[in-house]
């Protein structure tokens, strides 16, 4: 349920249709292996984050671009059904809706290849005419759209004094200008390494995460929040570093964990929570998400979220 005075969250991001398959391992080049459990579902980091925020009760609009095809139509309808304002979604007459190929192992870990398709047809100049850019209080970005469009959106937001949440996924090195335009950056561990020009296959310690976050902080944001799976999150600001633990859960599918975290963070901030409380809220949203298959059906309503808190033996936690 939305409340009066609640801030407007606007996600400028991607919609992808997801093709999901379980696999015992990843093939090498030239090899074919057998997987199982194929399904088609809604995805895309931007769309996932918008739905996460909306289902939790946020006032949310989505700005994106889909193809003129069945996947695009059903994706926009899914967003609408989830309560997301889709007035500013464009349809490309030539590019296909974005696609995400998601491979899951038996531990629920995923790896994903995205073909952005129509997501890259959202152009910088399009943002000038999108009404929700102006009415936004909190702007949320990822990296599945064209980089020039993301930069333009961030510049417009920064100039107007809006809070900018940047989920740098899928990450690449050399994004200093985007990091500098952001208020809050939310990488996972591998993205934090990539942003710092390091090998993403290492597992950074808490000290490493703090050090690498401080390197990013020097580029301009007020906070870096590193999402660390079952270890929770690390919130790093100029004056502080806070470890926020995640509740213990039975992990079924980690797809969308980072998206649910970022959507949850945006909602808590839109309701006026202080940043450490918003990170705690987001950690629990992420934990809920990984207990279920798929992404959209694994995103909790506010009611489901409160029940989950009780199950986590946190009955006195009020969000
Ligand atoms: O973060 C998960 C998402 O990444 C998937 O839904 C997939 O579409 C990719 O965008």
Coordinates of C-alpha atoms and ligand atoms in Angstrom, one line a residue:
X1 CA 0.0 0.0 0.0
X2 CA 1.4 3.4 -1.0
X3 CA 1.4 6.2 1.7
X4 CA 1.1 10.0 1.4
X5 CA 4.4 11.8 1.2
X6 CA 6.1 8.7 -0.2
X7 CA 8.8 9.5 -2.7
X8 CA 8.5 8.6 -6.3
X9 CA 11.0 5.9 -7.5
X10 CA 11.8 5.9 -11.2
X11 CA 13.8 3.0 -12.6
X12 CA 15.5 3.7 -16.0
X13 CA 16.4 0.2 -17.0
X14 CA 16.0 -3.0 -18.9
X15 CA 13.3 -5.5 -19.6
X16 CA 14.5 -9.0 -20.8
X17 CA 12.6 -12.1 -21.3
X18 CA 14.5 -14.9 -19.5
X19 CA 15.3 -18.3 -20.9
X20 CA 16.2 -20.4 -17.9
X21 CA 17.8 -23.9 -17.7
X22 CA 19.4 -26.0 -15.0
X23 CA 22.8 -27.3 -15.9
X24 CA 25.3 -29.6 -14.0
X25 CA 28.2 -27.4 -15.3
X26 CA 28.9 -24.9 -18.1
X27 CA 30.0 -26.3 -21.5
X28 CA 33.4 -25.4 -23.0
X29 CA 33.5 -23.8 -26.5
X30 CA 32.5 -26.4 -29.1
X31 CA 30.8 -28.6 -26.6
X32 CA 27.0 -29.4 -26.1
X33 CA 25.8 -30.7 -22.8
X34 CA 22.3 -31.7 -21.6
X35 CA 20.4 -29.4 -19.1
X36 CA 16.9 -29.6 -17.6
X37 CA 14.0 -27.7 -16.3
X38 CA 13.7 -25.1 -19.1
X39 CA 11.3 -22.2 -18.4
X40 CA 10.6 -18.8 -19.9
X41 CA 10.1 -15.9 -17.5
X42 CA 10.1 -12.2 -17.1
X43 CA 13.5 -10.6 -16.3
X44 CA 15.9 -7.7 -16.9
X45 CA 17.6 -6.0 -14.0
X46 CA 15.6 -2.8 -14.4
X47 CA 12.2 -4.4 -14.6
X48 CA 13.0 -6.8 -11.7
X49 CA 14.0 -3.8 -9.6
X50 CA 10.9 -1.8 -10.5
X51 CA 8.6 -4.8 -9.7
X52 CA 10.5 -5.5 -6.4
X53 CA 10.0 -1.9 -5.3
X54 CA 6.3 -1.8 -6.4
X55 CA 5.3 -5.1 -4.8
X56 CA 6.8 -3.8 -1.5
X57 CA 4.5 -0.8 -1.7
X58 CA 6.7 1.7 -3.5
X59 CA 5.4 4.4 -5.9
X60 CA 7.2 3.2 -9.0
X61 CA 7.6 4.2 -12.7
X62 CA 9.7 2.3 -15.3
X63 CA 11.4 3.9 -18.3
X64 CA 12.6 1.4 -20.8
X65 CA 12.3 0.1 -24.3
X66 CA 10.9 -3.3 -25.5
X67 CA 10.5 -4.8 -29.0
X68 CA 7.3 -4.8 -31.0
X69 CA 6.8 -8.5 -30.2
X70 CA 4.9 -10.8 -27.9
X71 CA 7.7 -10.8 -25.3
X72 CA 7.6 -7.0 -25.1
X73 CA 3.9 -6.9 -24.9
X74 CA 3.7 -9.4 -22.1
X75 CA 6.6 -7.8 -20.3
X76 CA 4.9 -4.4 -20.2
X77 CA 1.6 -6.1 -19.1
X78 CA 3.5 -7.9 -16.2
X79 CA 4.9 -4.5 -15.1
X80 CA 1.5 -2.9 -15.2
X81 CA -0.1 -5.8 -13.2
X82 CA 2.6 -5.4 -10.6
X83 CA 1.5 -1.7 -10.1
X84 CA 4.4 -0.1 -12.0
X85 CA 3.6 3.0 -14.1
X86 CA 4.6 2.1 -17.7
X87 CA 3.5 5.4 -19.4
X88 CA 7.2 6.0 -20.3
X89 CA 8.0 2.6 -21.8
X90 CA 8.9 2.9 -25.6
X91 CA 8.5 0.2 -28.2
X92 CA 11.2 -0.2 -30.9
X93 CA 9.8 -1.0 -34.3
X94 CA 13.0 -2.8 -35.4
X95 CA 14.9 -4.3 -32.4
X96 CA 13.7 -7.4 -30.6
X97 CA 12.9 -7.4 -26.8
X98 CA 16.0 -8.0 -24.7
X99 CA 16.8 -11.6 -23.8
X100 CA 18.6 -13.1 -20.8
X101 CA 19.9 -16.7 -21.0
X102 CA 20.2 -17.9 -17.4
X103 CA 22.0 -21.0 -16.4
X104 CA 21.5 -22.4 -12.8
X105 CA 23.6 -25.0 -11.0
X106 CA 22.4 -27.3 -8.2
X107 CA 23.3 -24.8 -5.6
X108 CA 21.0 -22.2 -7.1
X109 CA 23.9 -20.1 -8.4
X110 CA 23.4 -18.5 -11.7
X111 CA 25.4 -17.2 -14.7
X112 CA 23.7 -15.0 -17.3
X113 CA 24.3 -13.9 -20.9
X114 CA 22.2 -10.9 -22.0
X115 CA 21.4 -9.7 -25.5
X116 CA 20.1 -6.2 -24.7
X117 CA 18.2 -5.8 -28.1
X118 CA 15.6 -3.0 -27.7
X119 CA 17.0 -2.0 -24.3
X120 CA 19.8 -0.3 -26.3
X121 CA 17.2 1.7 -28.4
X122 CA 16.3 3.9 -25.4
X123 CA 18.2 6.9 -26.5
X124 CA 19.6 9.9 -24.4
X125 CA 17.3 12.3 -26.2
X126 CA 14.2 10.1 -25.3
X127 CA 14.8 11.0 -21.6
X128 CA 14.2 14.7 -22.3
X129 CA 10.5 14.0 -23.0
X130 CA 9.8 11.3 -20.3
X131 CA 7.6 13.0 -17.7
X132 CA 8.6 10.6 -14.9
X133 CA 12.3 11.8 -15.1
X134 CA 11.1 15.2 -13.8
X135 CA 8.7 13.8 -11.2
X136 CA 11.2 11.3 -9.7
X137 CA 12.7 11.7 -6.3
X138 CA 14.8 8.6 -6.6
X139 CA 16.3 7.4 -9.9
X140 CA 17.6 3.8 -10.2
X141 CA 20.0 2.7 -12.9
X142 CA 21.7 -0.5 -14.0
X143 CA 24.0 -1.2 -17.0
X144 CA 21.8 -3.1 -19.5
X145 CA 20.8 0.1 -21.4
X146 CA 23.0 2.2 -23.7
X147 CA 25.8 3.8 -21.7
X148 CA 25.1 7.2 -23.2
X149 CA 21.4 7.0 -22.1
X150 CA 22.4 6.0 -18.6
X151 CA 24.9 8.9 -18.4
X152 CA 22.2 11.3 -19.7
X153 CA 19.7 10.1 -17.1
X154 CA 22.2 10.5 -14.3
X155 CA 23.2 13.9 -15.5
X156 CA 19.5 15.1 -15.5
X157 CA 19.0 13.6 -12.1
X158 CA 22.2 15.0 -10.6
X159 CA 21.3 18.5 -11.9
X160 CA 17.9 18.3 -10.4
X161 CA 19.3 17.1 -7.0
X162 CA 17.6 13.7 -7.1
X163 CA 18.9 10.6 -5.2
X164 CA 20.6 8.3 -7.8
X165 CA 21.0 4.6 -7.0
X166 CA 23.4 2.9 -9.4
X167 CA 23.4 -0.9 -9.5
X168 CA 26.5 -1.4 -11.7
X169 CA 25.5 -4.7 -13.3
X170 CA 26.6 -6.1 -15.6
X171 CA 29.9 -4.3 -14.6
X172 CA 32.8 -3.2 -16.7
X173 CA 35.9 -1.2 -15.8
X174 CA 36.1 2.5 -16.6
X175 CA 32.8 3.7 -15.2
X176 CA 34.2 6.5 -13.1
X177 CA 32.0 9.2 -14.5
X178 CA 28.8 7.2 -13.7
X179 CA 30.0 6.4 -10.2
X180 CA 30.8 10.1 -9.7
X181 CA 27.2 11.0 -10.8
X182 CA 25.6 8.5 -8.3
X183 CA 24.5 9.0 -4.7
X184 CA 24.6 5.3 -3.8
X185 CA 26.4 2.5 -5.7
X186 CA 25.3 -1.2 -5.1
X187 CA 27.8 -3.6 -6.6
X188 CA 28.1 -7.3 -5.6
X189 CA 31.6 -8.6 -4.9
X190 CA 32.5 -9.5 -8.5
X191 CA 31.2 -6.2 -9.8
X192 CA 33.2 -4.3 -7.1
X193 CA 36.4 -6.1 -8.3
X194 CA 35.6 -5.3 -12.0
X195 CA 34.9 -1.6 -11.2
X196 CA 38.3 -1.5 -9.7
X197 CA 40.0 -3.2 -12.7
X198 CA 40.6 -6.5 -10.8
X199 CA 40.0 -10.2 -11.6
X200 CA 36.3 -10.9 -10.7
X201 CA 37.0 -14.6 -9.9
X202 CA 38.7 -13.8 -6.6
X203 CA 36.6 -13.7 -3.3
X204 CA 37.4 -10.4 -1.6
X205 CA 37.6 -10.3 2.2
X206 CA 35.6 -7.7 4.2
X207 CA 38.7 -5.6 4.5
X208 CA 39.2 -5.8 0.7
X209 CA 35.6 -4.8 0.1
X210 CA 35.9 -1.8 2.4
X211 CA 39.2 -0.7 0.7
X212 CA 37.8 -1.1 -2.8
X213 CA 34.6 0.7 -1.8
X214 CA 36.6 3.6 -0.5
X215 CA 38.4 3.8 -3.9
X216 CA 34.9 4.2 -5.4
X217 CA 33.8 6.7 -2.8
X218 CA 36.7 9.0 -3.9
X219 CA 35.0 9.3 -7.3
X220 CA 32.0 11.1 -5.7
X221 CA 29.1 8.9 -4.3
X222 CA 27.9 9.3 -0.7
X223 CA 27.8 5.5 -0.1
X224 CA 28.8 2.2 -1.6
X225 CA 26.9 -0.9 -0.6
X226 CA 28.5 -4.2 -1.4
X227 CA 26.0 -7.1 -1.6
X228 CA 27.7 -10.3 -0.5
X229 CA 25.2 -13.1 -0.7
X230 CA 24.9 -15.1 2.5
X231 CA 27.4 -12.7 4.2
X232 CA 24.8 -9.9 3.9
X233 CA 26.0 -6.4 2.8
X234 CA 28.7 -4.0 3.6
X235 CA 27.7 -0.3 3.8
X236 CA 30.7 2.1 3.4
X237 CA 30.4 5.9 3.7
X238 CA 33.1 8.5 4.3
X239 CA 32.8 8.2 8.1
X240 CA 31.7 4.7 8.6
X241 CA 31.7 1.0 7.5
X242 CA 28.8 -1.2 8.7
X243 CA 28.5 -4.9 8.2
X244 CA 24.8 -5.8 7.8
X245 CA 24.2 -9.6 8.2
X246 CA 21.7 -11.5 6.1
X247 CA 19.3 -14.0 7.7
X248 CA 20.0 -17.7 7.1
X249 CA 17.7 -19.1 4.5
X250 CA 17.5 -22.2 2.2
X251 CA 18.8 -21.0 -1.1
X252 CA 16.8 -22.2 -4.1
X253 CA 17.7 -19.7 -6.9
X254 CA 19.9 -16.6 -6.6
X255 CA 18.7 -15.0 -9.8
X256 CA 17.4 -11.5 -9.1
X257 CA 18.9 -11.4 -5.5
X258 CA 20.8 -8.2 -6.3
X259 CA 17.7 -6.7 -8.1
X260 CA 15.5 -7.4 -5.1
X261 CA 18.1 -5.8 -2.8
X262 CA 18.2 -2.7 -4.9
X263 CA 14.4 -2.5 -5.2
X264 CA 14.1 -2.9 -1.5
X265 CA 16.7 -0.3 -0.8
X266 CA 14.8 2.2 -3.0
X267 CA 11.5 1.5 -1.2
X268 CA 13.0 1.9 2.3
X269 CA 14.7 5.2 1.3
X270 CA 11.4 6.4 -0.4
X271 CA 9.7 5.9 3.0
X272 CA 12.3 8.0 4.8
X273 CA 14.5 5.2 6.4
X274 CA 18.0 6.1 7.4
X275 CA 20.6 4.4 5.1
X276 CA 21.7 1.6 7.6
X277 CA 18.1 0.7 8.2
X278 CA 17.4 0.7 4.5
X279 CA 20.3 -1.7 3.9
X280 CA 18.9 -4.0 6.6
X281 CA 15.5 -3.9 4.9
X282 CA 17.1 -4.7 1.5
X283 CA 19.1 -7.6 2.9
X284 CA 15.9 -9.3 4.1
X285 CA 14.2 -8.6 0.7
X286 CA 17.2 -10.3 -1.0
X287 CA 17.1 -13.2 1.4
X288 CA 13.4 -13.7 0.7
X289 CA 14.0 -13.7 -3.1
X290 CA 16.6 -16.5 -3.1
X291 CA 14.3 -18.9 -1.3
X292 CA 12.1 -19.2 -4.4
X293 CA 12.5 -20.1 -8.1
X294 CA 12.5 -17.5 -10.8
X295 CA 12.5 -13.7 -10.1
X296 CA 9.1 -12.0 -10.3
X297 CA 7.2 -14.7 -8.4
X298 CA 10.1 -14.6 -5.8
X299 CA 9.6 -10.9 -5.0
X300 CA 7.6 -10.4 -1.8
X301 CA 4.5 -8.2 -1.3
X302 CA 4.8 -6.1 1.9
X303 CA 2.5 -8.6 3.7
X304 CA 4.6 -11.6 2.6
X305 CA 7.7 -9.8 3.7
X306 CA 6.3 -9.2 7.2
X307 CA 5.5 -12.9 7.5
X308 CA 9.0 -13.7 6.4
X309 CA 10.4 -11.6 9.2
X310 CA 8.4 -13.5 11.7
X311 CA 9.7 -16.8 10.2
X312 CA 13.2 -15.4 10.5
X313 CA 12.5 -14.9 14.3
X314 CA 12.6 -11.1 13.9
X315 CA 9.0 -10.4 15.0
X316 CA 10.0 -7.1 16.6
X317 CA 11.7 -5.7 13.5
X318 CA 9.4 -3.0 12.1
X319 CA 9.9 -1.9 8.5
Ligands
LIG1 O1 19.7 -9.9 -12.3 C1 19.0 -10.9 -13.0 C2 18.6 -10.5 -14.3 O2 19.7 -10.3 -15.1 C3 17.8 -11.6 -15.1 O3 16.4 -11.4 -15.0 C4 18.3 -11.4 -16.5 O4 17.3 -11.0 -17.5 C5 19.4 -10.4 -16.5 O5 19.0 -9.1 -16.9

